[in-house]
């Protein structure tokens, strides 16, 4: 069975703080893909990153960084120097090539206060 | 041009009515999906079609009937609407043979059943 768990339901930080959103996944597949999506208050789903199971290199994109660790089945997302515009619901997701399904975690609501 | 477009964006209707949501993609993808996002923001796959053939059906009540007239369109028809059907419905598309799970989402259609 495939599962994605985002244990943090809501996080509130003050602008300029760093914040890490946790994601733990379960799968028996050897080949899979992990994603993060952002859903701002306007409601659309914005793709942030895709990682395949064979690439454990961490990635940095501006203020965003991702830490993929297969040993702990985690794919955590860090926002450095958070801004009010980062306020959104963030989803971690897992794609199985076997099932063809993209499974989402429950989402973490991030509120960045000025 | 919008890659994945859904209509209508908002739909308010009474219990017991029948309604449809339409989705079109201009990306040349061969696979399309419907996801439901409930009031707790949880995103769950409902259906997937590949080249007009149903490939994923996630134990959705048979009041929901997807129809794919061609690979660029996937419509969702809902009969005898219930209060619990109130949600945001997202359409998405992908190219299946890439096996990467990269889905392109529409902006969502918010259905409110009164």
Coordinates of C-alpha atoms in Angstrom, one line a residue:
Chain A
X1 CA 0.0 0.0 0.0
X2 CA 1.1 3.5 -0.7
X3 CA 0.8 6.2 1.8
X4 CA 1.9 9.8 2.4
X5 CA 1.9 11.3 5.8
X6 CA 2.2 15.0 6.6
X7 CA 2.0 15.0 10.4
X8 CA 1.9 18.8 10.7
X9 CA -1.6 20.0 10.1
X10 CA -0.9 23.6 10.6
X11 CA 2.2 25.7 11.2
X12 CA 2.4 29.3 12.0
X13 CA 5.6 31.3 11.8
X14 CA 6.6 35.0 11.8
X15 CA 8.0 36.4 8.6
X16 CA 11.8 35.7 8.1
X17 CA 11.7 32.6 10.2
X18 CA 12.8 29.3 8.6
X19 CA 10.2 26.5 8.5
X20 CA 10.4 22.8 7.6
X21 CA 7.4 20.8 6.4
X22 CA 7.7 17.1 7.0
X23 CA 6.7 14.4 4.7
X24 CA 7.0 10.6 5.3
X25 CA 5.9 8.1 2.7
X26 CA 5.3 4.4 2.4
X27 CA 5.7 2.3 -0.7
X28 CA 7.0 -1.1 -1.8
X29 CA 7.9 0.2 -5.3
X30 CA 11.6 0.5 -6.1
X31 CA 10.8 3.2 -8.7
X32 CA 8.6 6.1 -7.6
X33 CA 8.4 9.8 -7.7
X34 CA 7.9 12.3 -4.9
X35 CA 6.4 15.7 -5.3
X36 CA 5.6 18.9 -3.5
X37 CA 2.7 21.1 -4.5
X38 CA 1.6 24.5 -3.1
X39 CA -2.0 25.5 -2.9
X40 CA -2.4 29.3 -2.3
X41 CA -5.6 30.8 -1.0
X42 CA -6.7 31.3 -4.7
X43 CA -7.0 27.5 -4.8
X44 CA -4.9 26.3 -7.8
X45 CA -2.3 23.6 -7.3
X46 CA 1.2 24.8 -8.1
X47 CA 3.9 22.3 -8.8
X48 CA 7.1 22.9 -6.8
X49 CA 9.4 19.9 -7.3
X50 CA 9.6 16.3 -8.5
X51 CA 12.2 13.8 -7.3
X52 CA 12.7 10.2 -8.5
X53 CA 13.6 7.4 -6.1
X54 CA 17.1 7.0 -7.5
X55 CA 18.1 10.6 -6.9
X56 CA 18.8 11.4 -3.3
X57 CA 20.6 14.7 -3.9
X58 CA 19.1 17.5 -2.0
X59 CA 17.9 20.4 -4.1
X60 CA 17.8 24.1 -3.5
X61 CA 15.8 26.6 -5.5
X62 CA 16.0 30.1 -4.1
X63 CA 14.5 30.1 -0.6
X64 CA 13.2 26.6 -1.1
X65 CA 15.1 23.4 -0.3
X66 CA 14.2 19.7 -0.2
X67 CA 15.8 16.9 1.8
X68 CA 15.1 13.4 0.4
X69 CA 16.3 10.5 2.6
X70 CA 15.3 7.0 1.5
X71 CA 16.6 5.5 4.7
X72 CA 13.9 7.2 6.6
X73 CA 11.4 7.4 3.8
X74 CA 11.2 11.2 4.2
X75 CA 11.1 14.1 1.7
X76 CA 11.1 17.3 3.8
X77 CA 10.7 20.8 2.5
X78 CA 12.3 23.9 4.0
X79 CA 11.5 27.5 3.4
X80 CA 14.2 29.8 4.4
X81 CA 13.4 33.4 5.4
X82 CA 9.7 32.8 5.0
X83 CA 7.5 35.6 3.6
X84 CA 3.8 36.3 3.9
X85 CA 3.3 35.1 0.3
X86 CA 4.4 31.7 1.3
X87 CA 1.2 31.3 3.3
X88 CA -0.6 28.3 1.6
X89 CA -1.4 24.7 2.0
X90 CA 1.5 22.5 1.0
X91 CA 1.0 18.9 -0.2
X92 CA 3.6 16.1 -0.5
X93 CA 2.7 13.4 -3.0
X94 CA 3.9 10.0 -4.2
X95 CA 3.6 8.6 -7.7
X96 CA 3.8 4.9 -8.3
X97 CA 4.7 3.8 -11.8
X98 CA 3.0 0.4 -11.0
X99 CA -0.4 1.8 -10.1
X100 CA -0.2 5.0 -12.1
X101 CA -1.7 6.9 -9.1
X102 CA -0.5 10.1 -7.6
X103 CA -1.3 9.9 -3.9
X104 CA -1.4 13.0 -1.7
X105 CA -0.6 13.6 1.9
X106 CA -3.1 15.4 4.1
X107 CA -1.5 18.8 3.5
X108 CA 0.1 21.3 5.9
X109 CA -1.3 24.7 6.2
X110 CA 1.4 27.3 6.6
X111 CA 0.6 30.7 7.9
X112 CA 3.3 33.3 7.8
X113 CA 2.5 36.4 9.8
X114 CA 4.1 39.8 9.2
Chain B
X1 CA -3.7 29.4 -23.6
X2 CA -4.7 27.4 -20.4
X3 CA -3.2 23.9 -20.5
X4 CA -5.9 22.2 -18.5
X5 CA -9.2 24.0 -18.4
X6 CA -12.3 23.2 -16.4
X7 CA -15.8 24.6 -16.6
X8 CA -17.6 25.8 -14.7
X9 CA -15.3 27.1 -12.0
X10 CA -18.2 27.5 -9.5
X11 CA -21.4 25.5 -9.4
X12 CA -24.1 25.9 -6.8
X13 CA -27.0 23.5 -7.0
X14 CA -29.7 21.8 -5.0
X15 CA -29.7 18.3 -3.6
X16 CA -31.0 15.7 -6.0
X17 CA -30.0 17.6 -9.1
X18 CA -27.7 16.3 -11.8
X19 CA -24.7 18.3 -12.9
X20 CA -21.7 18.0 -15.1
X21 CA -18.2 19.4 -15.0
X22 CA -16.1 19.6 -18.2
X23 CA -12.4 19.3 -18.6
X24 CA -10.2 19.9 -21.7
X25 CA -6.4 19.7 -22.1
X26 CA -4.4 21.0 -25.0
X27 CA -1.1 19.4 -24.0
X28 CA -1.5 16.4 -26.2
X29 CA -1.4 14.1 -23.2
X30 CA -3.0 10.7 -23.3
X31 CA -4.1 10.3 -19.7
X32 CA -6.6 12.4 -17.7
X33 CA -7.8 12.3 -14.1
X34 CA -10.4 13.6 -11.7
X35 CA -9.5 14.4 -8.1
X36 CA -11.8 15.4 -5.3
X37 CA -10.7 17.9 -2.6
X38 CA -13.0 17.8 0.4
X39 CA -13.6 20.4 3.1
X40 CA -10.5 19.3 5.0
X41 CA -8.4 19.9 1.9
X42 CA -7.7 16.2 1.4
X43 CA -7.0 15.4 -2.3
X44 CA -8.2 12.0 -3.5
X45 CA -8.0 10.5 -6.9
X46 CA -11.4 9.4 -8.3
X47 CA -10.9 8.3 -11.9
X48 CA -8.3 8.1 -14.6
X49 CA -8.7 7.6 -18.3
X50 CA -6.0 6.6 -20.8
X51 CA -6.8 7.1 -24.5
X52 CA -10.6 7.2 -23.6
X53 CA -10.3 3.9 -21.6
X54 CA -11.0 3.9 -17.8
X55 CA -7.9 2.7 -16.0
X56 CA -8.4 3.9 -12.4
X57 CA -11.8 3.8 -10.6
X58 CA -11.4 4.5 -6.9
X59 CA -14.6 3.0 -5.4
X60 CA -16.5 6.2 -6.2
X61 CA -20.3 5.9 -5.9
X62 CA -21.9 5.1 -9.3
X63 CA -23.7 8.4 -9.2
X64 CA -20.4 9.7 -10.6
X65 CA -19.9 8.9 -14.2
X66 CA -16.9 10.1 -16.0
X67 CA -17.0 10.3 -19.8
X68 CA -14.1 10.7 -22.2
X69 CA -15.2 11.5 -25.7
X70 CA -11.6 11.8 -26.9
X71 CA -8.2 11.9 -25.2
X72 CA -8.3 15.6 -24.8
X73 CA -11.6 15.7 -22.8
X74 CA -12.8 14.1 -19.6
X75 CA -16.1 15.1 -18.3
X76 CA -17.6 14.3 -14.9
X77 CA -21.4 13.8 -14.6
X78 CA -22.9 13.5 -11.1
X79 CA -26.4 12.3 -10.6
X80 CA -28.7 12.8 -7.6
X81 CA -26.3 15.2 -5.9
X82 CA -25.9 14.9 -2.1
X83 CA -24.6 17.3 0.4
X84 CA -21.4 15.3 0.8
X85 CA -20.6 15.9 -2.9
X86 CA -19.7 19.5 -2.0
X87 CA -16.0 19.8 -2.8
X88 CA -13.5 21.1 -5.2
X89 CA -13.0 18.9 -8.2
X90 CA -9.7 19.0 -10.0
X91 CA -9.0 17.7 -13.5
X92 CA -5.5 16.8 -14.4
X93 CA -3.6 15.3 -17.4
X94 CA -0.3 13.5 -18.0
X95 CA 1.6 11.6 -20.6
X96 CA 1.4 8.0 -19.3
X97 CA 4.5 6.6 -21.0
X98 CA 6.7 9.0 -19.2
X99 CA 5.9 7.2 -16.0
X100 CA 6.9 10.2 -13.9
X101 CA 3.7 11.1 -12.4
X102 CA 4.0 14.7 -13.6
X103 CA 0.3 15.8 -13.6
X104 CA -0.9 19.1 -14.9
X105 CA -3.8 20.3 -12.9
X106 CA -6.7 22.5 -13.9
X107 CA -7.8 25.4 -11.6
X108 CA -10.5 23.3 -9.9
X109 CA -14.3 23.5 -10.0
X110 CA -16.0 24.3 -6.7
X111 CA -19.3 22.4 -6.3
X112 CA -21.7 23.5 -3.6
X113 CA -24.7 21.3 -2.9
X114 CA -27.5 23.0 -0.9

